[in-house]
């Protein structure tokens, strides 16, 4: 690669869902573009999270790109909820179909971004030692990609194998007949537990907090439905972009108080039968009214109790420590039923903890020792800011992003931050982010970036950044929309807590469609909240 090849209009960080579309979109806009990807292939989280049972919890009909008729028609999903191998194959197909790989540098991790004022560009450092210059940088590194690594005492002494769901090996992992421990029962934990319970010799699940999980009711994709929707791709896209979460679900039934107890039960049964995330929007007030939320939570708890055959020794699996919908709802394909197997054991960590790893397994604080051949860690991610902070981003006047956001992220539209000109953070804090379908959110975000760059260039300018007051106003708007939510009042990874007791709610909760309207209004008005030079 020559020095000129390392100077581009736009540098994209990441080649997952957002990064792939970004390369395609910026090419269309006539911009020179390159993407830097730390992994050996495209896919982002759908490359790394290749653990057994990995599957999307949104319907594949809308968990895909909706910008191209032929692309939508030619890829025929096999299941209602696509599994990781199929999603990764789809993203590889998109990369090949649009010849994106030629502008992607794989196994190239970004280690530093530094704004050079006199060049109106970023100097981008990488782990390989190569450096790049770009007038604009787009962070498509994902909100759920900075993995939480295990830090248990004694892990280095463990003579068995251990794996992370968030960084699963690419070579086959044989768990047949082995004593396996899974630590973590969030979405990844639920999926891997369900997938491996039948093949391992013994499975020990270490659970700190029981989570709500509902059935997916997964099934083979209907080919007739595919043809029908495929011929109406633009209508589907408009419906997705006009929806509260970027995917389709039945409309809510209004406040829970509008219905009798019997009617509420019937409505919830309908959502349960539909499967997936639809249960979270049964009633319009279940996210703000504690009584309404309790109605939904009690219903799910009773269904879980039934799935566990009402066994008293498994009551620790029934969630009761946080209101339903205040953390991500898990969607499963037979999770609770696995605990009815003789080879599956639950270790409830609510009254004890993992003290240390030993050479042969795990020792608990209450003195119990559990022998293991393999440990699987399903610990989740440092959401929203984890990947950004790892890149050591330095903006104008030497301001580091981590320092600028020490009291919580502050952005304009979740797109840019004041001290970091020409740096775009689509799907970042202050936008709908993980509360929306990431395909829809990334496409909308990259289109927005392309339109902003177009306005900058059309005015003969080189640099763009959000003004201070509009940025503060937007951040306060994000907080104002969130304050009435039950989710705002309880601990979860959506909330940044400060030492003084204040907190910042990270994603925009006003709805994906509303957010799209705000962005379009800003564009139509000529970007009044942004300065240019």
PDB file of N, CA and C in Angstrom, residues 191-231:
ATOM      1  N   UNK A 191     -28.806 -18.796  25.249  1.00  0.00           N
ATOM      2  CA  UNK A 191     -28.680 -19.489  23.964  1.00  0.00           C
ATOM      3  C   UNK A 191     -27.697 -20.642  24.023  1.00  0.00           C
ATOM      4  N   UNK A 192     -26.529 -20.409  24.619  1.00  0.00           N
ATOM      5  CA  UNK A 192     -25.526 -21.475  24.632  1.00  0.00           C
ATOM      6  C   UNK A 192     -25.956 -22.610  25.550  1.00  0.00           C
ATOM      7  N   UNK A 193     -26.601 -22.306  26.655  1.00  0.00           N
ATOM      8  CA  UNK A 193     -27.109 -23.347  27.564  1.00  0.00           C
ATOM      9  C   UNK A 193     -28.107 -24.235  26.832  1.00  0.00           C
ATOM     10  N   UNK A 194     -29.029 -23.599  26.117  1.00  0.00           N
ATOM     11  CA  UNK A 194     -30.043 -24.348  25.370  1.00  0.00           C
ATOM     12  C   UNK A 194     -29.400 -25.253  24.327  1.00  0.00           C
ATOM     13  N   UNK A 195     -28.335 -24.760  23.683  1.00  0.00           N
ATOM     14  CA  UNK A 195     -27.727 -25.488  22.567  1.00  0.00           C
ATOM     15  C   UNK A 195     -26.886 -26.670  23.013  1.00  0.00           C
ATOM     16  N   UNK A 196     -26.215 -26.573  24.167  1.00  0.00           N
ATOM     17  CA  UNK A 196     -25.249 -27.615  24.522  1.00  0.00           C
ATOM     18  C   UNK A 196     -25.751 -28.608  25.552  1.00  0.00           C
ATOM     19  N   UNK A 197     -26.887 -28.334  26.177  1.00  0.00           N
ATOM     20  CA  UNK A 197     -27.346 -29.192  27.282  1.00  0.00           C
ATOM     21  C   UNK A 197     -27.493 -30.648  26.870  1.00  0.00           C
ATOM     22  N   UNK A 198     -27.913 -30.897  25.645  1.00  0.00           N
ATOM     23  CA  UNK A 198     -28.165 -32.277  25.211  1.00  0.00           C
ATOM     24  C   UNK A 198     -26.888 -33.045  24.898  1.00  0.00           C
ATOM     25  N   UNK A 199     -25.779 -32.369  24.655  1.00  0.00           N
ATOM     26  CA  UNK A 199     -24.579 -33.071  24.211  1.00  0.00           C
ATOM     27  C   UNK A 199     -23.507 -33.211  25.280  1.00  0.00           C
ATOM     28  N   UNK A 200     -23.507 -32.324  26.280  1.00  0.00           N
ATOM     29  CA  UNK A 200     -22.462 -32.406  27.298  1.00  0.00           C
ATOM     30  C   UNK A 200     -22.778 -33.519  28.285  1.00  0.00           C
ATOM     31  N   UNK A 201     -21.735 -33.943  29.009  1.00  0.00           N
ATOM     32  CA  UNK A 201     -21.968 -34.948  30.039  1.00  0.00           C
ATOM     33  C   UNK A 201     -22.720 -34.364  31.216  1.00  0.00           C
ATOM     34  N   UNK A 202     -22.192 -33.260  31.754  1.00  0.00           N
ATOM     35  CA  UNK A 202     -22.846 -32.520  32.827  1.00  0.00           C
ATOM     36  C   UNK A 202     -22.786 -31.038  32.497  1.00  0.00           C
ATOM     37  N   UNK A 203     -23.850 -30.331  32.817  1.00  0.00           N
ATOM     38  CA  UNK A 203     -23.882 -28.883  32.592  1.00  0.00           C
ATOM     39  C   UNK A 203     -24.230 -28.207  33.903  1.00  0.00           C
ATOM     40  N   UNK A 204     -23.360 -27.319  34.359  1.00  0.00           N
ATOM     41  CA  UNK A 204     -23.587 -26.546  35.575  1.00  0.00           C
ATOM     42  C   UNK A 204     -23.740 -25.080  35.182  1.00  0.00           C
ATOM     43  N   UNK A 205     -24.887 -24.503  35.517  1.00  0.00           N
ATOM     44  CA  UNK A 205     -25.172 -23.114  35.180  1.00  0.00           C
ATOM     45  C   UNK A 205     -25.000 -22.265  36.435  1.00  0.00           C
ATOM     46  N   UNK A 206     -24.121 -21.273  36.354  1.00  0.00           N
ATOM     47  CA  UNK A 206     -23.886 -20.355  37.472  1.00  0.00           C
ATOM     48  C   UNK A 206     -24.683 -19.081  37.192  1.00  0.00           C
ATOM     49  N   UNK A 207     -25.731 -18.866  37.980  1.00  0.00           N
ATOM     50  CA  UNK A 207     -26.648 -17.743  37.747  1.00  0.00           C
ATOM     51  C   UNK A 207     -26.591 -16.751  38.894  1.00  0.00           C
ATOM     52  N   UNK A 208     -26.285 -15.496  38.554  1.00  0.00           N
ATOM     53  CA  UNK A 208     -26.323 -14.439  39.565  1.00  0.00           C
ATOM     54  C   UNK A 208     -27.695 -13.776  39.605  1.00  0.00           C
ATOM     55  N   UNK A 209     -28.222 -13.439  38.419  1.00  0.00           N
ATOM     56  CA  UNK A 209     -29.527 -12.773  38.331  1.00  0.00           C
ATOM     57  C   UNK A 209     -30.403 -13.516  37.343  1.00  0.00           C
ATOM     58  N   UNK A 210     -31.566 -14.009  37.771  1.00  0.00           N
ATOM     59  CA  UNK A 210     -32.462 -14.660  36.808  1.00  0.00           C
ATOM     60  C   UNK A 210     -33.049 -13.637  35.855  1.00  0.00           C
ATOM     61  N   UNK A 211     -33.048 -13.957  34.584  1.00  0.00           N
ATOM     62  CA  UNK A 211     -33.547 -13.038  33.556  1.00  0.00           C
ATOM     63  C   UNK A 211     -34.836 -13.562  32.933  1.00  0.00           C
ATOM     64  N   UNK A 212     -35.626 -12.635  32.442  1.00  0.00           N
ATOM     65  CA  UNK A 212     -36.853 -13.007  31.748  1.00  0.00           C
ATOM     66  C   UNK A 212     -36.504 -13.560  30.371  1.00  0.00           C
ATOM     67  N   UNK A 213     -37.065 -14.707  30.046  1.00  0.00           N
ATOM     68  CA  UNK A 213     -36.891 -15.251  28.704  1.00  0.00           C
ATOM     69  C   UNK A 213     -38.236 -15.773  28.214  1.00  0.00           C
ATOM     70  N   UNK A 214     -38.529 -15.477  26.968  1.00  0.00           N
ATOM     71  CA  UNK A 214     -39.814 -15.886  26.382  1.00  0.00           C
ATOM     72  C   UNK A 214     -39.541 -16.715  25.135  1.00  0.00           C
ATOM     73  N   UNK A 215     -40.465 -17.572  24.754  1.00  0.00           N
ATOM     74  CA  UNK A 215     -40.232 -18.432  23.587  1.00  0.00           C
ATOM     75  C   UNK A 215     -40.219 -17.657  22.279  1.00  0.00           C
ATOM     76  N   UNK A 216     -39.330 -18.075  21.378  1.00  0.00           N
ATOM     77  CA  UNK A 216     -39.253 -17.453  20.057  1.00  0.00           C
ATOM     78  C   UNK A 216     -40.342 -17.971  19.127  1.00  0.00           C
ATOM     79  N   UNK A 217     -40.761 -19.224  19.352  1.00  0.00           N
ATOM     80  CA  UNK A 217     -41.641 -19.912  18.407  1.00  0.00           C
ATOM     81  C   UNK A 217     -41.035 -19.834  17.007  1.00  0.00           C
ATOM     82  N   UNK A 218     -39.779 -20.217  16.944  1.00  0.00           N
ATOM     83  CA  UNK A 218     -39.061 -20.187  15.678  1.00  0.00           C
ATOM     84  C   UNK A 218     -39.617 -21.247  14.729  1.00  0.00           C
ATOM     85  N   UNK A 219     -39.507 -21.004  13.440  1.00  0.00           N
ATOM     86  CA  UNK A 219     -39.970 -21.973  12.447  1.00  0.00           C
ATOM     87  C   UNK A 219     -39.313 -21.654  11.109  1.00  0.00           C
ATOM     88  N   UNK A 220     -39.450 -22.564  10.190  1.00  0.00           N
ATOM     89  CA  UNK A 220     -38.899 -22.353   8.847  1.00  0.00           C
ATOM     90  C   UNK A 220     -39.574 -21.150   8.204  1.00  0.00           C
ATOM     91  N   UNK A 221     -38.802 -20.404   7.440  1.00  0.00           N
ATOM     92  CA  UNK A 221     -39.329 -19.206   6.775  1.00  0.00           C
ATOM     93  C   UNK A 221     -40.289 -19.608   5.658  1.00  0.00           C
ATOM     94  N   UNK A 222     -41.395 -18.915   5.600  1.00  0.00           N
ATOM     95  CA  UNK A 222     -42.421 -19.182   4.608  1.00  0.00           C
ATOM     96  C   UNK A 222     -42.014 -18.585   3.263  1.00  0.00           C
ATOM     97  N   UNK A 223     -41.861 -19.444   2.247  1.00  0.00           N
ATOM     98  CA  UNK A 223     -41.401 -18.972   0.936  1.00  0.00           C
ATOM     99  C   UNK A 223     -42.426 -18.067   0.256  1.00  0.00           C
ATOM    100  N   UNK A 224     -43.692 -18.376   0.461  1.00  0.00           N
ATOM    101  CA  UNK A 224     -44.745 -17.527  -0.125  1.00  0.00           C
ATOM    102  C   UNK A 224     -44.673 -16.136   0.483  1.00  0.00           C
ATOM    103  N   UNK A 225     -44.469 -16.103   1.808  1.00  0.00           N
ATOM    104  CA  UNK A 225     -44.331 -14.822   2.498  1.00  0.00           C
ATOM    105  C   UNK A 225     -43.119 -14.064   1.970  1.00  0.00           C
ATOM    106  N   UNK A 226     -42.019 -14.781   1.729  1.00  0.00           N
ATOM    107  CA  UNK A 226     -40.812 -14.137   1.216  1.00  0.00           C
ATOM    108  C   UNK A 226     -41.073 -13.480  -0.137  1.00  0.00           C
ATOM    109  N   UNK A 227     -41.758 -14.171  -1.010  1.00  0.00           N
ATOM    110  CA  UNK A 227     -42.046 -13.605  -2.327  1.00  0.00           C
ATOM    111  C   UNK A 227     -42.961 -12.399  -2.225  1.00  0.00           C
ATOM    112  N   UNK A 228     -43.937 -12.507  -1.332  1.00  0.00           N
ATOM    113  CA  UNK A 228     -44.891 -11.412  -1.152  1.00  0.00           C
ATOM    114  C   UNK A 228     -44.174 -10.149  -0.661  1.00  0.00           C
ATOM    115  N   UNK A 229     -43.375 -10.324   0.397  1.00  0.00           N
ATOM    116  CA  UNK A 229     -42.676  -9.178   0.974  1.00  0.00           C
ATOM    117  C   UNK A 229     -41.589  -8.686   0.024  1.00  0.00           C
ATOM    118  N   UNK A 230     -40.922  -9.611  -0.665  1.00  0.00           N
ATOM    119  CA  UNK A 230     -39.847  -9.237  -1.562  1.00  0.00           C
ATOM    120  C   UNK A 230     -40.290  -8.319  -2.675  1.00  0.00           C
ATOM    121  N   UNK A 231     -41.534  -8.417  -3.064  1.00  0.00           N
ATOM    122  CA  UNK A 231     -42.068  -7.544  -4.113  1.00  0.00           C
ATOM    123  C   UNK A 231     -42.584  -6.217  -3.561  1.00  0.00           C
TER     124      UNK A 231
END
